[in-house]
Amino acid sequence: MAEVVDDYENERRIVEKVHESRGRIERELAKVIVGQKEATHQLLISLFAGGHCLITGAPGLAKTLLVRTIAQVFHLDFRRIQFTPDLMPADITGTEILEETGDGRRRMQFVKGPIFANVILADEINRTPPKTQAALLEAMQEHQVTAAGTRYPLEEPFFVLATQNPIEMEGTYPLPEAQLDRFLFNVVVDYLAENDEVAVVQQTTSRRAEKVEPLFSGRDVLEFHEVVRKVPIAEDLVRYAVRLAAASRPGPDAPGFVTDWVSWGAGLRAAQSLVLGAKARALLAGRFHASVEDVRALAHPTMRHRVLLGYRAEADGVTVDSVIDRLLEHVKEPIT
């Protein structure tokens, strides 16, 4: 009984820490980042849920700075990998080299690559060939690297935050659906409002950025992951997430607009991501259970990279976000 009480008290302490931390995190990020509150919130939810993130936005919108600053707040080891067409798998995972030992013998020694860190910024991930993308896929899914038949576990916590430029598509290798599905969210970073842009220009041309203070450790993040998974969620709400994902798939029972515009819908991982993200969002808001609003708020970042539109949607000028809007209108919410 004493152990149960201790576990409960520990979890309650962590829940309070998560809730109280949101304001502190936002204050530290505000030292460097202006605006982008929605994108920042979604990245934090992904971090607390333990998922990878795809960040889509035009150049010059501080995507790299945002990721680096978040890594500093959580005191995590950060590495940036610039993906290029000539990047090979060994350039990110590491390679074996021939090393001479003290007794004059030679042996193969594995030298770890930049993937061995807590937070990996995969910059312009769609600019590297499929062979290198596949090496990253193993790290994302299995949290390990395999070299010469030997398995090397990655450090925990481990996050891949990958960026894509939606404008420049020449010389790129679009990510396969299997890899896209491994990202919890697709976060869109858009241009700032005029007042925010003015603030950025003034801040960056008059003084150096303030130092960001680390608030947590990697161990704290792992504790957050455990508590997020224990957040209660009603079965009706889980069923709602499953129906949202299922409604996006073309078929005899699909809505008419899905049949017309969608070539491939979201799979089971979409529902899993919706539920896990909803739990993390509830915890950050100081609530002890997930709600319908949590699921609806995360529908766009969860599904926009999992729903593939057909040629007819492109001809009609339909975007994937507008299809998700229609899905939210079509699928009936559970009664709470």
mmCIF file of C-alpha atoms in Angstrom:
data_model
loop_
_atom_site.group_PDB
_atom_site.id
_atom_site.type_symbol
_atom_site.label_atom_id
_atom_site.label_comp_id
_atom_site.label_asym_id
_atom_site.label_seq_id
_atom_site.Cartn_x
_atom_site.Cartn_y
_atom_site.Cartn_z
ATOM 1 C CA MET A 1 0.000 0.000 0.000
ATOM 2 C CA ALA A 2 2.849 2.377 0.880
ATOM 3 C CA GLU A 3 4.390 1.811 -2.585
ATOM 4 C CA VAL A 4 1.078 2.658 -4.279
ATOM 5 C CA VAL A 5 0.817 5.896 -2.280
ATOM 6 C CA ASP A 6 4.431 6.786 -3.116
ATOM 7 C CA ASP A 7 3.802 6.188 -6.837
ATOM 8 C CA TYR A 8 0.671 8.324 -6.721
ATOM 9 C CA GLU A 9 2.465 11.169 -4.955
ATOM 10 C CA ASN A 10 5.344 11.001 -7.415
ATOM 11 C CA GLU A 11 2.978 11.117 -10.402
ATOM 12 C CA ARG A 12 1.030 14.004 -8.850
ATOM 13 C CA ARG A 13 4.297 15.883 -8.366
ATOM 14 C CA ILE A 14 5.266 15.349 -11.999
ATOM 15 C CA VAL A 15 1.807 16.440 -13.218
ATOM 16 C CA GLU A 16 2.081 19.667 -11.229
ATOM 17 C CA LYS A 17 5.598 20.175 -12.563
ATOM 18 C CA VAL A 18 4.389 19.782 -16.161
ATOM 19 C CA HIS A 19 1.549 22.247 -15.672
ATOM 20 C CA GLU A 20 3.714 24.825 -13.912
ATOM 21 C CA SER A 21 6.482 24.419 -16.473
ATOM 22 C CA ARG A 22 4.472 25.678 -19.450
ATOM 23 C CA GLY A 23 4.651 29.318 -18.405
ATOM 24 C CA ARG A 24 8.335 29.031 -17.517
ATOM 25 C CA ILE A 25 9.135 27.383 -20.856
ATOM 26 C CA GLU A 26 7.264 30.068 -22.778
ATOM 27 C CA ARG A 27 9.122 32.816 -20.897
ATOM 28 C CA GLU A 28 12.499 31.287 -21.736
ATOM 29 C CA LEU A 29 11.544 30.785 -25.391
ATOM 30 C CA ALA A 30 10.302 34.385 -25.579
ATOM 31 C CA LYS A 31 13.878 35.555 -24.933
ATOM 32 C CA VAL A 32 14.768 34.340 -28.427
ATOM 33 C CA ILE A 33 11.550 33.489 -30.313
ATOM 34 C CA VAL A 34 8.918 36.093 -31.214
ATOM 35 C CA GLY A 35 5.432 34.861 -32.104
ATOM 36 C CA GLN A 36 4.922 31.331 -33.495
ATOM 37 C CA LYS A 37 2.942 30.406 -30.353
ATOM 38 C CA GLU A 38 0.858 27.704 -32.043
ATOM 39 C CA ALA A 39 3.882 26.034 -33.641
ATOM 40 C CA THR A 40 5.799 26.225 -30.350
ATOM 41 C CA HIS A 41 2.877 24.719 -28.434
ATOM 42 C CA GLN A 42 2.614 21.820 -30.880
ATOM 43 C CA LEU A 43 6.360 21.159 -30.663
ATOM 44 C CA LEU A 44 6.133 21.083 -26.864
ATOM 45 C CA ILE A 45 3.205 18.648 -27.008
ATOM 46 C CA SER A 46 5.250 16.417 -29.321
ATOM 47 C CA LEU A 47 8.213 16.573 -26.944
ATOM 48 C CA PHE A 48 6.089 15.706 -23.900
ATOM 49 C CA ALA A 49 4.400 12.880 -25.818
ATOM 50 C CA GLY A 50 7.732 11.472 -26.999
ATOM 51 C CA GLY A 51 7.082 11.803 -30.736
ATOM 52 C CA HIS A 52 9.037 13.072 -33.723
ATOM 53 C CA CYS A 53 7.990 16.223 -35.598
ATOM 54 C CA LEU A 54 8.049 17.370 -39.214
ATOM 55 C CA ILE A 55 8.341 21.161 -39.470
ATOM 56 C CA THR A 56 7.185 22.732 -42.727
ATOM 57 C CA GLY A 57 7.916 26.348 -43.545
ATOM 58 C CA ALA A 58 9.667 28.732 -45.895
ATOM 59 C CA PRO A 59 13.330 29.674 -45.331
ATOM 60 C CA GLY A 60 14.133 32.348 -42.766
ATOM 61 C CA LEU A 61 11.294 31.631 -40.323
ATOM 62 C CA ALA A 62 13.595 30.606 -37.436
ATOM 63 C CA LYS A 63 12.788 26.885 -37.583
ATOM 64 C CA THR A 64 16.344 25.930 -36.636
ATOM 65 C CA LEU A 65 16.493 28.561 -33.897
ATOM 66 C CA LEU A 66 13.202 27.343 -32.428
ATOM 67 C CA VAL A 67 14.378 23.722 -32.237
ATOM 68 C CA ARG A 68 17.773 24.674 -30.785
ATOM 69 C CA THR A 69 16.150 26.872 -28.141
ATOM 70 C CA ILE A 70 13.747 24.123 -27.063
ATOM 71 C CA ALA A 71 16.703 21.743 -26.731
ATOM 72 C CA GLN A 72 18.458 24.320 -24.518
ATOM 73 C CA VAL A 73 15.403 24.736 -22.278
ATOM 74 C CA PHE A 74 15.297 20.977 -21.684
ATOM 75 C CA HIS A 75 19.108 20.741 -21.379
ATOM 76 C CA LEU A 76 19.267 18.116 -24.135
ATOM 77 C CA ASP A 77 22.178 17.306 -26.430
ATOM 78 C CA PHE A 78 21.389 18.961 -29.770
ATOM 79 C CA ARG A 79 22.825 18.157 -33.203
ATOM 80 C CA ARG A 80 21.968 19.681 -36.560
ATOM 81 C CA ILE A 81 22.383 17.616 -39.726
ATOM 82 C CA GLN A 82 22.173 19.443 -43.046
ATOM 83 C CA PHE A 83 20.700 16.972 -45.524
ATOM 84 C CA THR A 84 22.141 17.179 -49.041
ATOM 85 C CA PRO A 85 21.897 14.972 -52.156
ATOM 86 C CA ASP A 86 25.384 13.514 -51.533
ATOM 87 C CA LEU A 87 24.794 12.642 -47.855
ATOM 88 C CA MET A 88 25.350 8.932 -47.169
ATOM 89 C CA PRO A 89 23.873 6.815 -44.328
ATOM 90 C CA ALA A 90 27.257 6.534 -42.608
ATOM 91 C CA ASP A 91 27.479 10.331 -42.489
ATOM 92 C CA ILE A 92 24.634 10.407 -39.966
ATOM 93 C CA THR A 93 24.796 7.006 -38.241
ATOM 94 C CA GLY A 94 28.567 6.607 -38.001
ATOM 95 C CA THR A 95 31.093 4.230 -39.536
ATOM 96 C CA GLU A 96 33.702 1.632 -38.658
ATOM 97 C CA ILE A 97 37.349 2.566 -38.891
ATOM 98 C CA LEU A 98 40.515 0.490 -38.611
ATOM 99 C CA GLU A 99 42.240 1.327 -35.326
ATOM 100 C CA GLU A 100 45.602 0.238 -33.994
ATOM 101 C CA THR A 101 45.610 -0.976 -30.392
ATOM 102 C CA GLY A 102 48.358 -0.486 -27.807
ATOM 103 C CA ASP A 103 49.814 -3.959 -28.416
ATOM 104 C CA GLY A 104 50.307 -3.304 -32.133
ATOM 105 C CA ARG A 105 47.206 -5.136 -33.325
ATOM 106 C CA ARG A 106 44.464 -3.684 -35.457
ATOM 107 C CA ARG A 107 40.719 -3.827 -34.919
ATOM 108 C CA MET A 108 37.562 -2.290 -36.313
ATOM 109 C CA GLN A 109 36.174 0.489 -34.116
ATOM 110 C CA PHE A 110 32.717 2.063 -34.570
ATOM 111 C CA VAL A 111 32.776 5.855 -34.539
ATOM 112 C CA LYS A 112 29.361 7.277 -33.685
ATOM 113 C CA GLY A 113 27.772 9.797 -36.033
ATOM 114 C CA PRO A 114 25.733 12.909 -35.219
ATOM 115 C CA ILE A 115 22.551 10.840 -34.829
ATOM 116 C CA PHE A 116 23.767 9.933 -31.320
ATOM 117 C CA ALA A 117 22.193 12.901 -29.549
ATOM 118 C CA ASN A 118 18.890 13.690 -27.795
ATOM 119 C CA VAL A 119 17.491 16.193 -30.287
ATOM 120 C CA ILE A 120 18.305 15.842 -33.989
ATOM 121 C CA LEU A 121 17.431 18.636 -36.367
ATOM 122 C CA ALA A 122 17.225 17.000 -39.791
ATOM 123 C CA ASP A 123 17.410 20.154 -41.890
ATOM 124 C CA GLU A 124 15.737 19.872 -45.315
ATOM 125 C CA ILE A 125 15.262 16.144 -44.908
ATOM 126 C CA ASN A 126 13.715 15.767 -48.371
ATOM 127 C CA ARG A 127 16.994 16.778 -50.058
ATOM 128 C CA THR A 128 18.740 13.486 -49.300
ATOM 129 C CA PRO A 129 18.337 10.219 -51.264
ATOM 130 C CA PRO A 130 16.032 7.388 -50.080
ATOM 131 C CA LYS A 131 19.004 5.298 -48.901
ATOM 132 C CA THR A 132 19.920 7.906 -46.289
ATOM 133 C CA GLN A 133 16.285 8.530 -45.395
ATOM 134 C CA ALA A 134 15.934 4.784 -44.684
ATOM 135 C CA ALA A 135 18.858 4.916 -42.226
ATOM 136 C CA LEU A 136 17.107 7.715 -40.379
ATOM 137 C CA LEU A 137 13.858 5.719 -40.398
ATOM 138 C CA GLU A 138 15.430 2.907 -38.334
ATOM 139 C CA ALA A 139 16.659 5.425 -35.777
ATOM 140 C CA MET A 140 13.222 7.063 -35.556
ATOM 141 C CA GLN A 141 11.280 3.830 -35.178
ATOM 142 C CA GLU A 142 13.649 1.549 -33.263
ATOM 143 C CA HIS A 143 15.799 4.153 -31.451
ATOM 144 C CA GLN A 144 18.876 2.268 -32.594
ATOM 145 C CA VAL A 145 21.517 2.182 -35.321
ATOM 146 C CA THR A 146 22.765 -1.025 -36.941
ATOM 147 C CA ALA A 147 26.299 -1.082 -38.350
ATOM 148 C CA ALA A 148 28.090 -4.205 -39.581
ATOM 149 C CA GLY A 149 25.426 -6.330 -37.908
ATOM 150 C CA THR A 150 25.892 -4.725 -34.481
ATOM 151 C CA ARG A 151 23.094 -2.834 -32.759
ATOM 152 C CA TYR A 152 23.914 0.490 -31.099
ATOM 153 C CA PRO A 153 21.099 1.945 -28.930
ATOM 154 C CA LEU A 154 20.519 5.689 -29.144
ATOM 155 C CA GLU A 155 20.521 7.958 -26.122
ATOM 156 C CA GLU A 156 17.138 8.578 -24.482
ATOM 157 C CA PRO A 157 15.174 10.722 -24.837
ATOM 158 C CA PHE A 158 15.526 10.821 -28.626
ATOM 159 C CA PHE A 159 13.659 13.163 -30.963
ATOM 160 C CA VAL A 160 13.951 13.844 -34.660
ATOM 161 C CA LEU A 161 12.691 17.271 -35.707
ATOM 162 C CA ALA A 162 12.870 17.444 -39.482
ATOM 163 C CA THR A 163 12.341 20.525 -41.647
ATOM 164 C CA GLN A 164 10.965 20.770 -45.169
ATOM 165 C CA ASN A 165 10.875 23.748 -47.514
ATOM 166 C CA PRO A 166 7.462 23.750 -49.266
ATOM 167 C CA ILE A 167 8.597 26.214 -51.953
ATOM 168 C CA GLU A 168 11.789 24.816 -53.466
ATOM 169 C CA MET A 169 11.055 21.286 -54.721
ATOM 170 C CA GLU A 170 13.725 20.977 -57.433
ATOM 171 C CA GLY A 171 16.286 18.291 -56.635
ATOM 172 C CA THR A 172 14.329 16.859 -53.723
ATOM 173 C CA TYR A 173 13.340 13.318 -52.789
ATOM 174 C CA PRO A 174 9.805 13.362 -51.317
ATOM 175 C CA LEU A 175 9.562 11.379 -48.102
ATOM 176 C CA PRO A 176 7.872 7.970 -48.512
ATOM 177 C CA GLU A 177 4.540 7.486 -46.755
ATOM 178 C CA ALA A 178 6.100 4.953 -44.357
ATOM 179 C CA GLN A 179 8.507 7.593 -43.052
ATOM 180 C CA LEU A 180 5.951 10.399 -42.983
ATOM 181 C CA ASP A 181 3.769 8.192 -40.802
ATOM 182 C CA ARG A 182 6.523 8.017 -38.159
ATOM 183 C CA PHE A 183 6.180 11.726 -37.424
ATOM 184 C CA LEU A 184 3.688 12.477 -34.661
ATOM 185 C CA PHE A 185 2.886 15.938 -36.063
ATOM 186 C CA ASN A 186 3.479 18.046 -39.138
ATOM 187 C CA VAL A 187 3.873 21.546 -37.706
ATOM 188 C CA VAL A 188 3.468 24.455 -40.126
ATOM 189 C CA VAL A 189 5.587 27.534 -39.405
ATOM 190 C CA ASP A 190 4.095 30.522 -41.229
ATOM 191 C CA TYR A 191 5.079 34.144 -41.682
ATOM 192 C CA LEU A 192 4.636 36.385 -38.645
ATOM 193 C CA ALA A 193 2.168 39.226 -38.279
ATOM 194 C CA GLU A 194 3.554 42.686 -39.060
ATOM 195 C CA ASN A 195 3.996 43.715 -35.420
ATOM 196 C CA ASP A 196 5.869 40.489 -34.656
ATOM 197 C CA GLU A 197 8.146 40.963 -37.675
ATOM 198 C CA VAL A 198 8.907 44.499 -36.516
ATOM 199 C CA ALA A 199 9.758 43.132 -33.041
ATOM 200 C CA VAL A 200 12.078 40.491 -34.564
ATOM 201 C CA VAL A 201 13.930 43.063 -36.679
ATOM 202 C CA GLN A 202 14.343 45.427 -33.732
ATOM 203 C CA GLN A 203 15.455 42.657 -31.393
ATOM 204 C CA THR A 204 17.981 41.056 -33.758
ATOM 205 C CA THR A 205 19.577 44.306 -34.957
ATOM 206 C CA SER A 206 19.959 46.109 -31.630
ATOM 207 C CA ARG A 207 21.322 43.514 -29.212
ATOM 208 C CA ARG A 208 22.385 39.922 -28.877
ATOM 209 C CA ALA A 209 19.801 37.394 -27.761
ATOM 210 C CA GLU A 210 19.489 36.714 -24.038
ATOM 211 C CA LYS A 211 20.888 33.484 -22.675
ATOM 212 C CA VAL A 212 18.301 30.720 -22.368
ATOM 213 C CA GLU A 213 18.330 29.004 -18.976
ATOM 214 C CA PRO A 214 17.866 25.205 -18.878
ATOM 215 C CA LEU A 215 14.836 24.205 -16.815
ATOM 216 C CA PHE A 216 14.783 20.411 -17.050
ATOM 217 C CA SER A 217 16.975 17.403 -17.698
ATOM 218 C CA GLY A 218 16.646 14.384 -19.963
ATOM 219 C CA ARG A 219 15.492 12.368 -16.954
ATOM 220 C CA ASP A 220 12.650 14.861 -16.395
ATOM 221 C CA VAL A 221 11.544 14.400 -20.010
ATOM 222 C CA LEU A 222 11.453 10.603 -19.623
ATOM 223 C CA GLU A 223 9.320 11.018 -16.492
ATOM 224 C CA PHE A 224 6.960 13.289 -18.439
ATOM 225 C CA HIS A 225 6.569 10.563 -21.088
ATOM 226 C CA GLU A 226 5.545 7.999 -18.484
ATOM 227 C CA VAL A 227 2.962 10.278 -16.875
ATOM 228 C CA VAL A 228 1.474 11.389 -20.220
ATOM 229 C CA ARG A 229 0.651 7.784 -21.097
ATOM 230 C CA LYS A 230 -1.210 7.394 -17.780
ATOM 231 C CA VAL A 231 -3.559 10.330 -18.423
ATOM 232 C CA PRO A 232 -7.147 8.938 -18.548
ATOM 233 C CA ILE A 233 -9.144 9.162 -21.768
ATOM 234 C CA ALA A 234 -12.711 7.923 -22.314
ATOM 235 C CA GLU A 235 -13.287 5.037 -24.726
ATOM 236 C CA ASP A 236 -15.787 7.185 -26.672
ATOM 237 C CA LEU A 237 -13.032 9.729 -27.250
ATOM 238 C CA VAL A 238 -10.617 7.032 -28.459
ATOM 239 C CA ARG A 239 -13.364 5.793 -30.783
ATOM 240 C CA TYR A 240 -13.797 9.369 -32.061
ATOM 241 C CA ALA A 241 -10.074 9.556 -32.922
ATOM 242 C CA VAL A 242 -10.298 6.201 -34.721
ATOM 243 C CA ARG A 243 -13.349 7.345 -36.701
ATOM 244 C CA LEU A 244 -11.632 10.574 -37.733
ATOM 245 C CA ALA A 245 -8.715 8.610 -39.160
ATOM 246 C CA ALA A 246 -10.973 6.005 -40.780
ATOM 247 C CA ALA A 247 -13.194 8.641 -42.394
ATOM 248 C CA SER A 248 -10.173 9.990 -44.319
ATOM 249 C CA ARG A 249 -9.715 6.712 -46.240
ATOM 250 C CA PRO A 250 -11.357 6.344 -49.674
ATOM 251 C CA GLY A 251 -13.789 3.440 -49.829
ATOM 252 C CA PRO A 252 -17.459 2.491 -50.146
ATOM 253 C CA ASP A 253 -18.318 4.011 -46.737
ATOM 254 C CA ALA A 254 -16.204 7.160 -47.140
ATOM 255 C CA PRO A 255 -17.771 10.635 -47.393
ATOM 256 C CA GLY A 256 -18.219 11.927 -50.931
ATOM 257 C CA PHE A 257 -15.550 14.628 -50.621
ATOM 258 C CA VAL A 258 -13.011 12.016 -49.487
ATOM 259 C CA THR A 259 -13.789 9.820 -52.492
ATOM 260 C CA ASP A 260 -13.402 12.812 -54.806
ATOM 261 C CA TRP A 261 -10.261 14.382 -53.350
ATOM 262 C CA VAL A 262 -8.263 11.845 -51.335
ATOM 263 C CA SER A 263 -6.047 9.182 -52.884
ATOM 264 C CA TRP A 264 -4.755 7.746 -49.582
ATOM 265 C CA GLY A 265 -6.062 8.270 -46.065
ATOM 266 C CA ALA A 266 -4.611 8.204 -42.567
ATOM 267 C CA GLY A 267 -3.739 4.886 -40.959
ATOM 268 C CA LEU A 268 -3.903 3.568 -37.411
ATOM 269 C CA ARG A 269 -0.902 5.637 -36.299
ATOM 270 C CA ALA A 270 -2.976 8.778 -36.875
ATOM 271 C CA ALA A 271 -5.476 7.693 -34.211
ATOM 272 C CA GLN A 272 -2.641 6.712 -31.861
ATOM 273 C CA SER A 273 -0.997 10.114 -32.374
ATOM 274 C CA LEU A 274 -4.280 11.934 -31.785
ATOM 275 C CA VAL A 275 -4.848 10.148 -28.476
ATOM 276 C CA LEU A 276 -1.259 10.506 -27.243
ATOM 277 C CA GLY A 277 -1.113 14.161 -28.291
ATOM 278 C CA ALA A 278 -4.473 14.868 -26.620
ATOM 279 C CA LYS A 279 -3.151 13.428 -23.348
ATOM 280 C CA ALA A 280 -0.028 15.610 -23.485
ATOM 281 C CA ARG A 281 -2.070 18.708 -24.385
ATOM 282 C CA ALA A 282 -4.414 18.110 -21.445
ATOM 283 C CA LEU A 283 -1.492 17.732 -19.047
ATOM 284 C CA LEU A 284 0.141 20.953 -20.253
ATOM 285 C CA ALA A 285 -3.184 22.723 -19.685
ATOM 286 C CA GLY A 286 -3.329 21.434 -16.107
ATOM 287 C CA ARG A 287 -6.147 18.949 -16.712
ATOM 288 C CA PHE A 288 -6.089 15.338 -15.562
ATOM 289 C CA HIS A 289 -8.012 13.870 -18.497
ATOM 290 C CA ALA A 290 -8.146 14.399 -22.269
ATOM 291 C CA SER A 291 -11.164 16.075 -23.891
ATOM 292 C CA VAL A 292 -12.813 16.317 -27.303
ATOM 293 C CA GLU A 293 -11.250 19.753 -27.751
ATOM 294 C CA ASP A 294 -7.773 18.257 -27.298
ATOM 295 C CA VAL A 295 -8.376 15.791 -30.138
ATOM 296 C CA ARG A 296 -9.924 18.401 -32.437
ATOM 297 C CA ALA A 297 -7.128 20.899 -31.773
ATOM 298 C CA LEU A 298 -4.515 18.373 -32.908
ATOM 299 C CA ALA A 299 -6.364 16.966 -35.929
ATOM 300 C CA HIS A 300 -4.545 19.201 -38.440
ATOM 301 C CA PRO A 301 -0.924 18.636 -37.329
ATOM 302 C CA THR A 302 -1.638 14.927 -36.867
ATOM 303 C CA MET A 303 -3.312 14.237 -40.209
ATOM 304 C CA ARG A 304 -1.980 16.791 -42.723
ATOM 305 C CA HIS A 305 1.048 14.614 -43.579
ATOM 306 C CA ARG A 306 -0.938 11.380 -43.539
ATOM 307 C CA VAL A 307 -3.739 12.335 -45.951
ATOM 308 C CA LEU A 308 -2.590 12.366 -49.570
ATOM 309 C CA LEU A 309 -4.710 14.311 -52.037
ATOM 310 C CA GLY A 310 -5.411 13.231 -55.606
ATOM 311 C CA TYR A 311 -5.169 15.154 -58.873
ATOM 312 C CA ARG A 312 -8.813 16.228 -58.665
ATOM 313 C CA ALA A 313 -8.213 18.036 -55.375
ATOM 314 C CA GLU A 314 -5.316 19.899 -56.945
ATOM 315 C CA ALA A 315 -7.496 20.844 -59.920
ATOM 316 C CA ASP A 316 -10.235 22.095 -57.572
ATOM 317 C CA GLY A 317 -7.757 24.113 -55.504
ATOM 318 C CA VAL A 318 -8.432 22.035 -52.386
ATOM 319 C CA THR A 319 -5.816 21.870 -49.605
ATOM 320 C CA VAL A 320 -5.280 19.059 -47.139
ATOM 321 C CA ASP A 321 -6.201 21.373 -44.241
ATOM 322 C CA SER A 322 -9.575 22.115 -45.833
ATOM 323 C CA VAL A 323 -10.206 18.359 -46.176
ATOM 324 C CA ILE A 324 -9.440 17.920 -42.466
ATOM 325 C CA ASP A 325 -11.877 20.766 -41.708
ATOM 326 C CA ARG A 326 -14.558 18.838 -43.588
ATOM 327 C CA LEU A 327 -13.689 15.651 -41.705
ATOM 328 C CA LEU A 328 -14.128 17.433 -38.374
ATOM 329 C CA GLU A 329 -17.557 18.619 -39.543
ATOM 330 C CA HIS A 330 -18.521 15.166 -40.842
ATOM 331 C CA VAL A 331 -17.502 12.885 -37.957
ATOM 332 C CA LYS A 332 -19.887 13.151 -35.040
ATOM 333 C CA GLU A 333 -18.351 14.169 -31.718
ATOM 334 C CA PRO A 334 -18.920 11.944 -28.676
ATOM 335 C CA ILE A 335 -21.397 13.221 -26.121
ATOM 336 C CA THR A 336 -19.536 14.360 -23.003
#
